[in-house]
Coordinates of C-alpha atoms and ligand atoms in Angstrom, one line a residue:
X1 CA 15.9 -28.0 -8.8
X2 CA 12.9 -29.7 -7.2
X3 CA 10.4 -27.7 -5.2
X4 CA 7.7 -29.6 -3.4
X5 CA 4.8 -28.0 -1.7
X6 CA 2.6 -30.0 0.7
X7 CA -0.3 -28.1 2.0
X8 CA -2.1 -29.7 4.9
X9 CA -4.8 -27.1 5.5
X10 CA -7.3 -29.2 7.5
X11 CA -4.9 -29.6 10.3
X12 CA -4.2 -25.9 10.1
X13 CA -0.7 -26.8 9.4
X14 CA 1.0 -25.6 6.3
X15 CA 4.0 -27.8 5.6
X16 CA 6.5 -26.5 3.2
X17 CA 9.2 -28.7 2.0
X18 CA 11.7 -27.1 -0.2
X19 CA 14.4 -29.4 -1.6
X20 CA 16.9 -27.7 -3.7
X21 CA 19.1 -30.2 -5.6
X22 CA 21.6 -28.4 -7.6
X23 CA 23.9 -30.2 -10.0
X24 CA 27.4 -29.1 -9.1
X25 CA 30.4 -30.4 -7.1
X26 CA 29.8 -31.8 -3.6
X27 CA 31.8 -33.9 -1.1
X28 CA 29.4 -36.8 -0.7
X29 CA 28.4 -37.2 -4.3
X30 CA 30.7 -35.8 -6.9
X31 CA 29.0 -33.5 -9.3
X32 CA 26.0 -32.9 -7.1
X33 CA 25.2 -30.6 -4.1
X34 CA 22.1 -31.2 -2.1
X35 CA 20.7 -28.5 0.1
X36 CA 17.5 -29.2 2.0
X37 CA 15.4 -26.8 4.1
X38 CA 12.3 -27.9 5.9
X39 CA 10.0 -26.0 8.2
X40 CA 6.4 -26.0 9.3
X41 CA 4.2 -23.0 9.2
X42 CA 1.1 -23.1 11.3
X43 CA -1.5 -20.4 10.9
X44 CA -3.8 -18.9 13.5
X45 CA -6.7 -21.1 14.6
X46 CA -9.9 -22.5 13.2
X47 CA -10.5 -20.5 10.0
X48 CA -10.8 -22.3 6.7
X49 CA -8.1 -21.4 4.3
X50 CA -10.0 -20.4 1.1
X51 CA -6.9 -19.5 -0.7
X52 CA -5.8 -22.0 -3.3
X53 CA -2.6 -21.6 -5.2
X54 CA -3.1 -18.8 -7.6
X55 CA -0.9 -18.1 -10.6
X56 CA -1.0 -15.6 -13.3
X57 CA 1.4 -15.6 -16.1
X58 CA 1.3 -12.9 -18.6
X59 CA 4.4 -11.8 -20.4
X60 CA 4.5 -8.9 -22.8
X61 CA 5.1 -10.2 -26.2
X62 CA 3.4 -13.6 -26.0
X63 CA 2.3 -16.2 -23.5
X64 CA -1.0 -17.0 -22.0
X65 CA -2.9 -15.5 -19.2
X66 CA -3.8 -18.0 -16.5
X67 CA -5.7 -17.7 -13.2
X68 CA -6.1 -20.8 -11.1
X69 CA -7.6 -20.9 -7.7
X70 CA -8.3 -23.8 -5.4
X71 CA -6.4 -26.1 -7.7
X72 CA -8.6 -25.3 -10.7
X73 CA -6.8 -23.9 -13.7
X74 CA -8.6 -22.0 -16.4
X75 CA -7.4 -19.9 -19.2
X76 CA -9.1 -16.6 -19.0
X77 CA -8.0 -14.8 -22.1
X78 CA -5.3 -14.9 -24.7
X79 CA -2.7 -12.2 -24.6
X80 CA -3.4 -9.7 -27.3
X81 CA 0.1 -8.5 -27.9
X82 CA 1.2 -5.4 -26.1
X83 CA -2.1 -4.0 -24.9
X84 CA -4.3 -5.1 -22.1
X85 CA -7.0 -7.7 -22.5
X86 CA -9.4 -6.1 -20.0
X87 CA -10.7 -2.6 -19.6
X88 CA -10.8 -0.7 -16.3
X89 CA -14.6 -0.1 -16.5
X90 CA -15.7 -3.5 -17.7
X91 CA -13.6 -5.8 -15.6
X92 CA -11.8 -3.9 -12.9
X93 CA -10.3 -6.9 -11.0
X94 CA -8.8 -8.5 -14.0
X95 CA -7.7 -5.1 -15.4
X96 CA -5.8 -4.4 -12.1
X97 CA -4.0 -7.8 -12.1
X98 CA -3.0 -7.3 -15.7
X99 CA -1.8 -3.8 -15.2
X100 CA 0.4 -4.5 -12.2
X101 CA 2.0 -7.5 -14.1
X102 CA 2.3 -5.9 -17.5
X103 CA 3.5 -2.6 -16.0
X104 CA 6.3 -4.7 -14.4
X105 CA 5.4 -3.8 -10.9
X106 CA 4.5 -7.3 -9.7
X107 CA 5.2 -10.9 -10.6
X108 CA 2.8 -13.5 -9.2
X109 CA 4.4 -16.1 -6.9
X110 CA 3.5 -19.7 -6.2
X111 CA 2.3 -18.9 -2.6
X112 CA -1.2 -17.4 -2.6
X113 CA -1.2 -13.8 -1.4
X114 CA 2.6 -13.3 -1.9
X115 CA 4.0 -11.2 -4.7
X116 CA 7.3 -10.3 -6.1
X117 CA 7.8 -6.5 -6.0
X118 CA 9.9 -5.7 -9.1
X119 CA 12.2 -2.7 -9.3
X120 CA 9.5 -0.5 -11.0
X121 CA 7.4 -0.8 -7.8
X122 CA 10.3 -0.7 -5.3
X123 CA 11.6 2.6 -6.8
X124 CA 8.2 4.2 -6.1
X125 CA 8.4 2.8 -2.5
X126 CA 11.9 4.2 -2.1
X127 CA 10.9 7.7 -3.3
X128 CA 8.1 7.8 -0.7
X129 CA 10.5 6.3 1.9
X130 CA 13.1 9.0 1.2
X131 CA 10.6 11.8 1.8
X132 CA 8.9 10.2 4.9
X133 CA 12.2 9.1 6.5
X134 CA 13.7 12.7 6.2
X135 CA 10.4 14.2 7.7
X136 CA 10.3 11.9 10.7
X137 CA 14.0 12.5 11.3
X138 CA 13.2 16.2 11.5
X139 CA 10.8 15.2 14.3
X140 CA 13.7 13.4 16.1
X141 CA 12.4 9.9 15.3
X142 CA 15.2 7.4 15.1
X143 CA 15.3 4.2 13.0
X144 CA 15.8 0.8 14.5
X145 CA 15.3 -2.8 13.7
X146 CA 13.6 -5.4 15.9
X147 CA 13.5 -9.2 15.1
X148 CA 11.0 -10.8 12.8
X149 CA 10.1 -13.5 15.3
X150 CA 7.9 -13.1 18.3
X151 CA 7.8 -15.5 21.3
X152 CA 4.2 -16.7 22.1
X153 CA 4.2 -15.4 25.7
X154 CA 5.0 -11.9 24.6
X155 CA 2.6 -12.0 21.7
X156 CA -0.3 -13.0 23.8
X157 CA 0.5 -10.6 26.7
X158 CA -1.8 -7.9 25.4
X159 CA -5.0 -10.0 25.1
X160 CA -7.3 -7.2 23.8
X161 CA -5.0 -6.3 21.1
X162 CA -4.3 -9.8 19.8
X163 CA -7.8 -11.3 20.1
X164 CA -9.6 -10.9 16.8
X165 CA -6.3 -10.9 15.0
X166 CA -5.1 -14.4 16.2
X167 CA -6.2 -16.3 13.1
X168 CA -3.9 -14.2 10.9
X169 CA -0.8 -14.9 12.9
X170 CA 1.7 -17.3 11.1
X171 CA 3.8 -19.6 13.3
X172 CA 7.0 -21.4 12.7
X173 CA 6.7 -24.9 14.3
X174 CA 9.6 -26.8 12.8
X175 CA 13.3 -26.6 11.9
X176 CA 14.4 -29.3 9.6
X177 CA 12.7 -32.5 10.7
X178 CA 12.3 -31.6 14.3
X179 CA 9.4 -29.8 16.0
X180 CA 10.4 -26.6 17.8
X181 CA 10.0 -26.9 21.5
X182 CA 8.2 -23.6 21.5
X183 CA 6.6 -22.4 18.3
X184 CA 7.6 -18.9 17.2
X185 CA 5.2 -16.3 15.7
X186 CA 6.1 -14.1 12.7
X187 CA 5.4 -10.4 13.5
X188 CA 2.1 -9.2 12.2
X189 CA 3.0 -5.8 13.8
X190 CA 5.6 -5.1 16.4
X191 CA 3.9 -3.7 19.6
X192 CA 4.6 -6.8 21.5
X193 CA 8.1 -7.2 20.1
X194 CA 9.1 -3.7 21.0
X195 CA 7.4 -2.7 24.2
X196 CA 9.1 -5.0 26.6
X197 CA 12.3 -3.1 25.7
X198 CA 10.6 0.2 26.1
X199 CA 9.9 -0.9 29.6
X200 CA 13.6 -1.6 30.1
X201 CA 14.9 1.5 28.4
X202 CA 12.5 4.1 29.9
X203 CA 13.3 4.9 33.5
X204 CA 13.0 8.6 34.1
X205 CA 11.6 11.6 32.3
X206 CA 15.0 12.2 30.7
X207 CA 14.4 9.0 28.7
X208 CA 11.3 10.6 27.2
X209 CA 10.1 11.0 24.6
X210 CA 11.3 7.8 23.0
X211 CA 10.6 7.8 19.3
X212 CA 11.5 4.8 17.2
X213 CA 10.5 3.7 13.7
X214 CA 11.3 0.6 11.7
X215 CA 11.1 -0.1 8.0
X216 CA 10.3 -3.8 7.7
X217 CA 8.1 -6.5 6.4
X218 CA 5.2 -8.0 8.3
X219 CA 3.1 -11.2 7.7
X220 CA -0.6 -11.4 8.2
X221 CA -2.1 -14.7 6.9
X222 CA -5.2 -13.1 5.3
X223 CA -8.0 -15.4 4.2
X224 CA -10.0 -13.1 2.0
X225 CA -9.3 -12.5 -1.6
X226 CA -5.6 -11.5 -1.9
X227 CA -4.8 -8.5 -4.2
X228 CA -1.3 -7.3 -5.0
X229 CA -0.3 -4.3 -2.8
X230 CA -3.9 -4.0 -1.4
X231 CA -4.2 -7.2 0.6
X232 CA -1.1 -9.4 0.6
X233 CA 0.1 -11.9 3.2
X234 CA 3.5 -10.2 3.5
X235 CA 3.9 -6.5 2.9
X236 CA 6.4 -3.7 3.5
X237 CA 5.7 -0.8 5.8
X238 CA 7.1 1.6 8.3
X239 CA 5.9 1.3 11.8
X240 CA 6.5 4.1 14.2
X241 CA 6.2 3.6 18.0
X242 CA 6.6 6.5 20.3
X243 CA 6.3 7.1 24.1
X244 CA 5.8 10.5 25.8
X245 CA 5.4 11.8 29.3
X246 CA 2.2 13.6 28.5
X247 CA -1.0 12.9 26.5
X248 CA -0.7 16.4 24.9
X249 CA 2.6 15.5 23.3
X250 CA 1.1 12.2 22.0
X251 CA -2.0 14.0 20.6
X252 CA 0.2 16.5 18.8
X253 CA 2.3 13.8 17.2
X254 CA -0.7 11.8 16.0
X255 CA -1.8 14.7 13.8
X256 CA 1.8 15.6 12.7
X257 CA 2.2 12.1 11.3
X258 CA -1.3 12.1 9.8
X259 CA -0.3 15.2 7.9
X260 CA 2.7 13.4 6.5
X261 CA 0.4 10.6 5.3
X262 CA -1.9 13.1 3.7
X263 CA 1.2 14.6 2.0
X264 CA 2.3 11.2 0.7
X265 CA -1.1 10.5 -0.8
X266 CA -2.0 14.0 -2.1
X267 CA 1.3 15.5 -3.0
X268 CA 3.3 12.4 -4.1
X269 CA 0.7 9.9 -5.3
X270 CA -1.8 12.6 -6.4
X271 CA -4.7 10.9 -4.6
X272 CA -7.2 12.9 -2.6
X273 CA -7.7 11.6 0.9
X274 CA -9.9 12.5 3.9
X275 CA -8.4 12.9 7.3
X276 CA -10.5 11.8 10.2
X277 CA -11.2 9.7 13.2
X278 CA -12.2 6.0 13.2
X279 CA -15.4 4.9 14.9
X280 CA -15.2 2.9 18.2
X281 CA -15.7 -0.3 16.2
X282 CA -12.9 0.5 13.8
X283 CA -10.4 1.8 16.4
X284 CA -7.3 -0.4 16.9
X285 CA -8.3 -2.7 19.9
X286 CA -5.2 -1.9 21.9
X287 CA -5.5 1.9 21.4
X288 CA -7.3 4.9 22.7
X289 CA -8.2 6.5 19.4
X290 CA -7.3 5.9 15.8
X291 CA -7.0 8.5 13.0
X292 CA -6.6 7.7 9.4
X293 CA -6.4 9.0 5.9
X294 CA -9.1 7.5 3.7
X295 CA -9.0 7.2 -0.1
X296 CA -11.8 6.0 -2.4
X297 CA -11.7 3.9 -5.6
X298 CA -14.5 5.1 -7.8
X299 CA -14.6 2.0 -10.1
X300 CA -15.4 -0.3 -7.3
X301 CA -17.2 2.2 -5.0
X302 CA -15.0 1.1 -2.1
X303 CA -13.3 3.2 0.5
X304 CA -9.7 2.2 1.4
X305 CA -7.8 3.1 4.5
X306 CA -4.6 4.7 3.4
X307 CA -2.6 4.9 6.6
X308 CA -3.3 5.0 10.3
X309 CA -2.0 7.1 13.2
X310 CA -3.0 5.8 16.6
X311 CA -2.9 7.3 20.1
X312 CA -2.5 4.2 22.2
X313 CA -3.1 6.0 25.5
X314 CA -1.7 4.1 28.4
X315 CA -3.1 0.6 27.6
X316 CA 0.2 -0.9 26.5
X317 CA 2.1 1.0 29.2
X318 CA -0.1 -0.8 31.7
X319 CA 0.4 -4.2 30.2
X320 CA 4.2 -3.8 29.6
X321 CA 4.9 -1.7 32.7
X322 CA 6.4 1.2 30.8
X323 CA 6.8 3.6 33.7
X324 CA 8.9 6.6 34.4
X325 CA 9.7 9.0 37.2
X326 CA 9.0 12.7 36.7
X327 CA 11.0 15.7 37.8
X328 CA 9.3 15.6 41.2
X329 CA 10.1 11.9 41.7
X330 CA 6.5 10.8 41.1
X331 CA 5.8 7.6 39.2
X332 CA 3.9 7.8 36.0
X333 CA 2.9 5.7 33.0
X334 CA 3.9 6.8 29.5
X335 CA 1.5 7.8 26.7
X336 CA 2.1 6.0 23.4
X337 CA 1.4 6.3 19.7
X338 CA 1.9 4.0 16.8
X339 CA 1.6 4.8 13.1
X340 CA 2.1 3.1 9.8
X341 CA 1.8 3.2 6.0
X342 CA 2.5 0.3 3.8
X343 CA 3.0 -0.7 0.2
X344 CA -0.8 -0.6 -0.1
X345 CA -0.2 3.1 -1.1
X346 CA 1.2 1.8 -4.5
X347 CA -2.0 -0.3 -5.1
X348 CA -4.2 2.7 -4.5
X349 CA -2.2 4.7 -6.9
X350 CA -2.5 2.1 -9.6
X351 CA -6.3 1.8 -9.0
X352 CA -6.9 5.5 -9.0
X353 CA -4.8 6.7 -12.0
X354 CA -4.3 3.6 -14.2
X355 CA -6.2 3.5 -17.5
X356 CA -6.8 1.1 -20.5
X357 CA -3.3 1.7 -21.7
X358 CA -1.8 0.6 -18.3
X359 CA -0.1 2.4 -15.4
X360 CA -0.2 6.1 -15.1
X361 CA 2.5 7.3 -12.7
X362 CA 2.5 10.7 -11.0
X363 CA 5.8 12.4 -11.9
X364 CA 6.8 12.8 -8.2
X365 CA 7.0 9.1 -7.6
X366 CA 8.0 7.8 -11.1
X367 CA 11.4 6.1 -11.3
X368 CA 11.5 7.5 -14.8
X369 CA 9.7 10.8 -15.4
X370 CA 10.5 11.0 -19.0
X371 CA 11.4 8.6 -21.9
X372 CA 13.1 9.8 -25.0
X373 CA 12.3 7.8 -28.2
X374 CA 14.1 8.3 -31.5
X375 CA 11.8 8.2 -34.6
X376 CA 14.1 7.7 -37.5
X377 CA 12.1 7.5 -40.7
X378 CA 13.7 5.8 -43.7
X379 CA 16.6 7.8 -45.1
X380 CA 16.7 10.1 -42.1
X381 CA 20.0 11.1 -40.3
X382 CA 19.6 8.2 -37.8
X383 CA 22.9 9.0 -36.1
X384 CA 21.9 12.7 -35.8
X385 CA 18.6 11.7 -34.2
X386 CA 20.2 9.3 -31.8
X387 CA 22.8 11.9 -30.8
X388 CA 19.9 14.4 -30.2
X389 CA 18.2 11.8 -27.9
X390 CA 21.4 11.3 -25.9
X391 CA 22.0 15.0 -25.6
X392 CA 18.4 15.6 -24.5
X393 CA 18.7 13.0 -21.8
X394 CA 22.0 14.5 -20.6
X395 CA 20.5 18.1 -20.4
X396 CA 17.4 16.8 -18.5
X397 CA 19.4 14.6 -16.1
X398 CA 21.7 17.5 -15.3
X399 CA 18.6 19.5 -14.4
X400 CA 17.5 16.7 -11.9
X401 CA 14.8 15.2 -14.1
X402 CA 14.7 11.4 -14.2
X403 CA 15.1 10.7 -17.9
X404 CA 16.3 8.0 -20.2
X405 CA 16.5 7.3 -23.9
X406 CA 15.1 4.0 -25.4
X407 CA 17.6 3.4 -28.2
X408 CA 16.9 -0.3 -28.7
X409 CA 17.1 -1.1 -32.4
X410 CA 14.9 -4.3 -32.2
X411 CA 11.6 -2.4 -31.5
X412 CA 9.7 0.1 -33.6
X413 CA 8.9 3.5 -32.2
X414 CA 5.2 2.5 -32.0
X415 CA 6.0 -0.6 -29.9
X416 CA 8.1 1.6 -27.6
X417 CA 5.3 4.1 -27.2
X418 CA 2.9 1.4 -26.0
X419 CA 5.5 -0.2 -23.8
X420 CA 6.3 3.0 -21.9
X421 CA 2.6 3.9 -21.8
X422 CA 2.0 0.5 -20.1
X423 CA 4.7 1.3 -17.6
X424 CA 3.1 4.7 -16.9
X425 CA 6.0 7.0 -17.7
X426 CA 4.5 10.5 -17.3
X427 CA 6.1 12.2 -20.3
X428 CA 7.4 10.9 -23.7
X429 CA 9.7 12.9 -25.9
X430 CA 9.9 11.9 -29.6
X431 CA 12.7 13.1 -31.8
X432 CA 12.3 12.6 -35.6
X433 CA 13.9 14.2 -38.7
X434 CA 11.6 17.3 -38.6
X435 CA 12.3 17.9 -34.9
X436 CA 16.1 17.6 -35.6
X437 CA 15.8 20.2 -38.4
X438 CA 13.8 22.6 -36.3
X439 CA 15.9 22.1 -33.1
X440 CA 12.8 21.0 -31.3
X441 CA 11.4 17.9 -29.6
X442 CA 7.8 16.6 -29.4
X443 CA 6.5 16.0 -25.9
X444 CA 3.5 13.7 -25.3
X445 CA 1.7 13.5 -21.9
X446 CA 0.8 10.1 -20.5
X447 CA -2.2 11.5 -18.5
X448 CA -4.1 13.1 -21.3
X449 CA -2.2 12.3 -24.5
X450 CA -1.6 16.1 -25.3
X451 CA 1.2 16.7 -27.7
X452 CA 3.5 19.8 -27.7
X453 CA 6.5 20.8 -29.7
X454 CA 9.2 22.2 -27.5
X455 CA 12.2 24.2 -28.7
X456 CA 15.4 22.6 -27.3
X457 CA 16.4 26.1 -26.2
X458 CA 13.7 26.0 -23.5
X459 CA 13.8 22.3 -22.9
X460 CA 14.4 22.1 -19.1
X461 CA 11.9 24.9 -18.1
X462 CA 9.2 23.5 -20.4
X463 CA 9.6 19.9 -19.3
X464 CA 9.6 20.9 -15.6
X465 CA 6.5 22.9 -16.2
X466 CA 4.8 20.0 -17.9
X467 CA 5.7 17.5 -15.2
X468 CA 4.2 19.9 -12.6
X469 CA 1.0 20.2 -14.7
X470 CA 0.7 16.4 -15.0
X471 CA 1.1 16.0 -11.3
X472 CA -1.6 18.6 -10.6
X473 CA -3.9 17.3 -13.3
X474 CA -3.8 13.8 -12.0
X475 CA -4.8 15.0 -8.6
X476 CA -7.5 17.3 -10.0
X477 CA -9.1 14.6 -12.1
X478 CA -8.9 12.0 -9.2
X479 CA -10.6 14.6 -6.9
X480 CA -13.3 15.4 -9.4
X481 CA -14.1 11.7 -9.8
X482 CA -14.0 11.1 -6.0
X483 CA -16.2 14.1 -5.3
X484 CA -18.7 13.0 -8.0
X485 CA -19.2 9.8 -6.0
X486 CA -19.9 11.5 -2.7
X487 CA -23.5 11.4 -1.6
X488 CA -24.7 13.4 1.3
X489 CA -27.8 11.9 2.7
X490 CA -30.0 11.6 5.8
X491 CA -32.2 8.5 5.7
X492 CA -31.8 4.8 5.6
X493 CA -33.7 4.5 2.3
X494 CA -31.3 6.9 0.7
X495 CA -28.4 5.1 2.2
X496 CA -29.4 1.7 0.7
X497 CA -29.9 3.3 -2.7
X498 CA -26.6 5.1 -2.6
X499 CA -24.7 2.0 -1.5
X500 CA -26.1 0.2 -4.5
X501 CA -24.8 3.0 -6.7
X502 CA -21.2 2.6 -5.4
X503 CA -21.3 5.9 -3.6
X504 CA -19.1 7.3 -0.9
X505 CA -21.7 8.2 1.7
X506 CA -21.6 11.1 4.1
X507 CA -24.4 10.8 6.7
X508 CA -25.4 12.2 10.1
X509 CA -24.7 9.5 12.8
X510 CA -25.5 9.0 16.4
X511 CA -21.9 7.5 16.9
X512 CA -23.1 4.4 18.8
X513 CA -21.2 1.2 18.4
X514 CA -24.4 -1.0 18.3
X515 CA -25.8 1.1 15.5
X516 CA -22.7 0.6 13.4
X517 CA -23.0 -3.2 14.1
X518 CA -26.6 -3.0 13.0
X519 CA -25.6 -1.2 9.8
X520 CA -23.1 -3.9 9.1
X521 CA -25.7 -6.7 9.7
X522 CA -28.4 -5.0 7.6
X523 CA -26.1 -4.5 4.6
X524 CA -24.4 -7.9 4.7
X525 CA -24.3 -9.6 1.3
X526 CA -22.0 -10.9 -1.5
X527 CA -20.4 -7.5 -1.9
X528 CA -19.5 -7.2 1.8
X529 CA -21.1 -5.1 4.4
X530 CA -21.0 -1.3 4.6
X531 CA -19.1 0.2 7.5
X532 CA -18.0 3.6 8.8
X533 CA -14.9 4.8 7.0
X534 CA -14.1 7.9 9.2
X535 CA -15.5 10.9 10.8
X536 CA -13.8 13.7 8.9
X537 CA -12.1 16.4 11.0
X538 CA -13.7 18.9 8.6
X539 CA -17.3 18.7 9.7
X540 CA -20.1 20.3 7.7
X541 CA -22.7 22.1 9.8
X542 CA -25.0 19.7 11.7
X543 CA -28.3 21.6 12.3
X544 CA -30.0 21.0 15.7
X545 CA -32.4 18.2 15.6
X546 CA -30.7 16.3 12.8
X547 CA -31.4 12.5 13.1
X548 CA -29.0 9.6 12.7
X549 CA -29.5 8.0 9.3
X550 CA -29.6 4.5 10.8
X551 CA -31.1 4.7 14.2
X552 CA -33.3 7.9 14.1
X553 CA -31.6 9.0 17.4
X554 CA -30.1 12.5 17.6
X555 CA -27.1 12.7 15.3
X556 CA -23.7 13.7 16.8
X557 CA -21.5 14.0 13.7
X558 CA -21.2 13.6 10.0
X559 CA -19.5 10.3 9.1
X560 CA -18.3 8.7 5.9
X561 CA -19.8 5.2 5.2
X562 CA -19.4 2.7 2.4
X563 CA -18.0 -0.6 1.4
X564 CA -14.3 -0.9 1.8
X565 CA -11.2 -2.9 1.0
Ligands
LIG1 C1 -2.9 -9.0 12.5 C2 -2.4 -10.0 13.4 C3 -2.0 -9.6 14.6 C4 -3.5 -5.5 12.6 C5 -3.0 -7.7 13.0 O1 -1.9 0.2 12.7 C6 -2.1 -8.4 15.1 C7 -2.5 -7.4 14.3 O2 -2.3 -5.6 15.8 C8 -2.6 -6.0 14.7 N1 -3.5 -6.7 12.2 N2 -3.1 -5.1 13.8 C9 -3.2 -3.7 14.2 C10 -1.9 -2.9 14.0 C11 -1.9 -1.7 14.8 C12 -0.8 -0.8 14.6 N3 0.5 -1.4 14.7 C13 1.7 -0.5 14.5 C14 -0.9 0.1 13.4 C15 0.3 1.0 13.1 C16 1.6 0.4 13.3

């Protein structure tokens, strides 16, 4: 097989030639099949592509660790066996890359910003998907699927919305050797794909509300520092697009969806988030107002938008002529919302809970909640121990706990401990000769290393209790760490100091767009500028006469500020 990549970045054209030559029978040359696929991918307009080809290879049990960017290849560090070569506190970026690879979530791919999502990651995605899908179905949202490709006319119809985003749109310009007559965009989001059909399908008030969702991939050709799950050029998400007769119905749904997003973060991923409203500058350009759940990564001192729920108002309805006739025969325009969460959720979880031993998965989203490991010392009843492991898994599985036994005979118990710790399995059960004799098992928690002997008589209740405790403890510890980073302040001097200390800042603000632009300009630097993260719905008291931290004008609200992803 030959794969040839030719990147012509100056011309803003990324030419990808993939020639697959497979040695096997074929009609034109016996013993050989040739399959060739050629297309041109053109990206946005006029932004330098900083992304070189990036590769990391790091296999458990040997191999080297490489990172090469912009064609340069340098060996960063030799693999040190099973463990990680970087610590979370000393080199967060490298630690993160190593954890997602060694934890078997991600494999790096030969196109910058694109990653292979391995089963360990997809199973987390599927658990969240099962929850969210059932919840939106209760709200009468229906699933659908619209095409991946967008015609240029439709894409550019809503100018406000697409402006700013244009450089990130990827285009297909060729099929085989021939130029396409009209280039085709790859969806970065689906407003413009879906809304022409909303216009066709919505006629009268009986067609409303229209509530559709799709689970799909989208492509945004990002130019800044790609990071697995957090900023990738292709990612998975759900996008909900709904249309109502009244603004009240739309307003209600915005908050219902936001509550589901809070639930995914706090109750499934054990990550504290803040619900709030985005500033004018941060509001989705095509929308009326944007709400979000915001998380925080203490190690980097950066906020991260967890998910968004927008009220689009009637802007798109105007552009796409999504009109309806009400009961009295009067014409009206629909009120729309759109909302999404993506595989970014998984990256936030890794960043918040992971430690120097690897991933730490909250039990509610872990594909495997518990791993049973036999510890057969010399001369022990090995068969008896193995049987006890199998029986333990059967009992737990019957009780709905996701459990497996690691009965591989080519690895030591110690190696297996480290391996499952790296993969973040919440609870480990060890069964050795003494446990067998006492009809007990030893349980070891991944989150805090605590060891408990459990009688096999009470196995299911005890394990369920421990998994609940782990889930709660992960949330409590994450919240403590996040809260310890919050700095409530009132002046520009305090703001600059707090920013330097990687704080999550809560400050009184005048809520003026120009002032936010000014904050961005004044904090610009290597680390990126500070911006508003959200105005929390839960507002502390704002005493009369409180001044804006940045402009000195009368403050209107408390707003979170910081650097962000
Ligand atoms: C990149 C390229 C083109 C974000 C983009 O948040 C367009 C866009 O519209 C773009 N990046 N956005 C905003 C997406 C808004 C909205 N879409 C539906 C959501 C929720 C789901």
